[in-house]
Short mmCIF file of C-alpha atoms in Angstrom, two decimals:
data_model
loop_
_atom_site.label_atom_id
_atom_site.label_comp_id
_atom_site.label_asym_id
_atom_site.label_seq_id
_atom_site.Cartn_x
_atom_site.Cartn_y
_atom_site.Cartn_z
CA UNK A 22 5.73 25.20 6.37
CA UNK A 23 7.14 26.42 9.23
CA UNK A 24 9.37 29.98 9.88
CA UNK A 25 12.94 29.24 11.49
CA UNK A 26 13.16 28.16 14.59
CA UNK A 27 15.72 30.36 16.80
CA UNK A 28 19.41 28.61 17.24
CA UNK A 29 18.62 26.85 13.23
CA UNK A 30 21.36 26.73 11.19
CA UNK A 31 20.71 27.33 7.28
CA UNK A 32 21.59 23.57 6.62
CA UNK A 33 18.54 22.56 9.68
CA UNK A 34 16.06 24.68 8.21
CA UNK A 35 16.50 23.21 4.28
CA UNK A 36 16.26 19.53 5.90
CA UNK A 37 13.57 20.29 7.76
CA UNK A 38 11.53 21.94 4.82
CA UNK A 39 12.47 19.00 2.86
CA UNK A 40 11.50 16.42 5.48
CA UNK A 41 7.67 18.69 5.40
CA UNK A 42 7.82 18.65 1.70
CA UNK A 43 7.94 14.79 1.81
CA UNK A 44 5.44 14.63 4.40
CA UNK A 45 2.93 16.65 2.17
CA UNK A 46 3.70 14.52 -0.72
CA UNK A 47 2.66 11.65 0.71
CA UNK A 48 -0.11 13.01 1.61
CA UNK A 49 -1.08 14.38 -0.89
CA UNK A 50 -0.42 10.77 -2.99
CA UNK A 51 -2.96 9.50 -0.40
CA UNK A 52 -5.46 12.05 -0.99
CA UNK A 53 -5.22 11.41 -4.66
CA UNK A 54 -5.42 7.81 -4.45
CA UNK A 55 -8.82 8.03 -2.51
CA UNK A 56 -10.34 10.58 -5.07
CA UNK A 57 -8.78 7.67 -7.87
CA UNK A 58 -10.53 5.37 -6.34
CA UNK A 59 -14.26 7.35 -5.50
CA UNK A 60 -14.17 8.24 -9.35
CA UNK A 61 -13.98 4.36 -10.53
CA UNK A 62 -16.60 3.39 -7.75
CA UNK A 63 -18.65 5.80 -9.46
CA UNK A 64 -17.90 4.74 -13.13
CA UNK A 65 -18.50 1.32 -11.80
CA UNK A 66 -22.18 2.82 -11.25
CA UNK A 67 -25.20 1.89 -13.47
CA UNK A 68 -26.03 5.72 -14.24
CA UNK A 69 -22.93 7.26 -12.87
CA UNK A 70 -23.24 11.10 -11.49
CA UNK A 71 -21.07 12.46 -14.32
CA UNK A 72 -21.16 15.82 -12.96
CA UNK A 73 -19.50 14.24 -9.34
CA UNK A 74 -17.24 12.58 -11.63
CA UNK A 75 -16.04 15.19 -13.79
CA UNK A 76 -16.10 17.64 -10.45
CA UNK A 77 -13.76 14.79 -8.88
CA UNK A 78 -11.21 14.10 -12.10
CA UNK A 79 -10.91 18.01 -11.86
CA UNK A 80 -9.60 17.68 -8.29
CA UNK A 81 -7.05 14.76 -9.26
CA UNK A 82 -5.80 16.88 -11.40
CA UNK A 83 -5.19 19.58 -9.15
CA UNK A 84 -3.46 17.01 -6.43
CA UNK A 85 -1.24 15.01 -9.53
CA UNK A 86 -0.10 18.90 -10.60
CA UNK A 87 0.88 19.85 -6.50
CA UNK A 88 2.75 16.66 -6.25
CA UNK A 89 4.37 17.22 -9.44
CA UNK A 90 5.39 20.79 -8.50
CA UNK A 91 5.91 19.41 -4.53
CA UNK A 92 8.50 16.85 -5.85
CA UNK A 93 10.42 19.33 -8.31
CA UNK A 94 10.61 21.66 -5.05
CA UNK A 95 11.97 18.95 -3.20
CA UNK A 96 14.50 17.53 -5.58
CA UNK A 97 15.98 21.22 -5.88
CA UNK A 98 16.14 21.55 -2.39
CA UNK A 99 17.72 18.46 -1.42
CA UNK A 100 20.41 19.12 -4.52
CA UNK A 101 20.85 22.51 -2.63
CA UNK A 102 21.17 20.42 0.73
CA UNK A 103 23.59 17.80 -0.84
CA UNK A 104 25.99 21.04 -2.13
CA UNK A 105 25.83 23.04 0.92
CA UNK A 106 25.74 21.12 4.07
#
């Protein structure tokens, strides 16, 4: 995320975050989906690599926790936003 800009009010800089925060989310939901869908391609395997696989379910679970904590952040911030500007 990016520091203030100069001349940004309090209320810019919270809509701005939250417009990044939304940004990353759905990239992050993008990233996730294409690791979702490497790990059934895999399974779909005769033989699968279950090493790659486990190694791959173990990053999903590290993008489905950021998004998790990404969308708490941004629900708090845009409550803050909705109070305050």
């Amino acid at each position: 995320m990016n520091s203030p800009t100069a001349g940004e009010s309090g209320c810019e800089l919270m809509k701005r975050l939250a417009k990044e925060l939304k940004a990353s989310i759905r990239a992050t939901e993008k990233h996730a989906d294409e690791v979702s869908r490497r790990i059934a391609e895999l399974e779909a395997q005769p033989d699968p690599d279950e090493q790659q696989i486990g190694a791959l379910k173990q990053t999903l679970e590290v993008l489905t926790k950021k998004i998790e904590e990404e969308r708490a952040s941004l629900s708090d911030l845009e409550s803050v936003i909705s109070e305050n500007c």
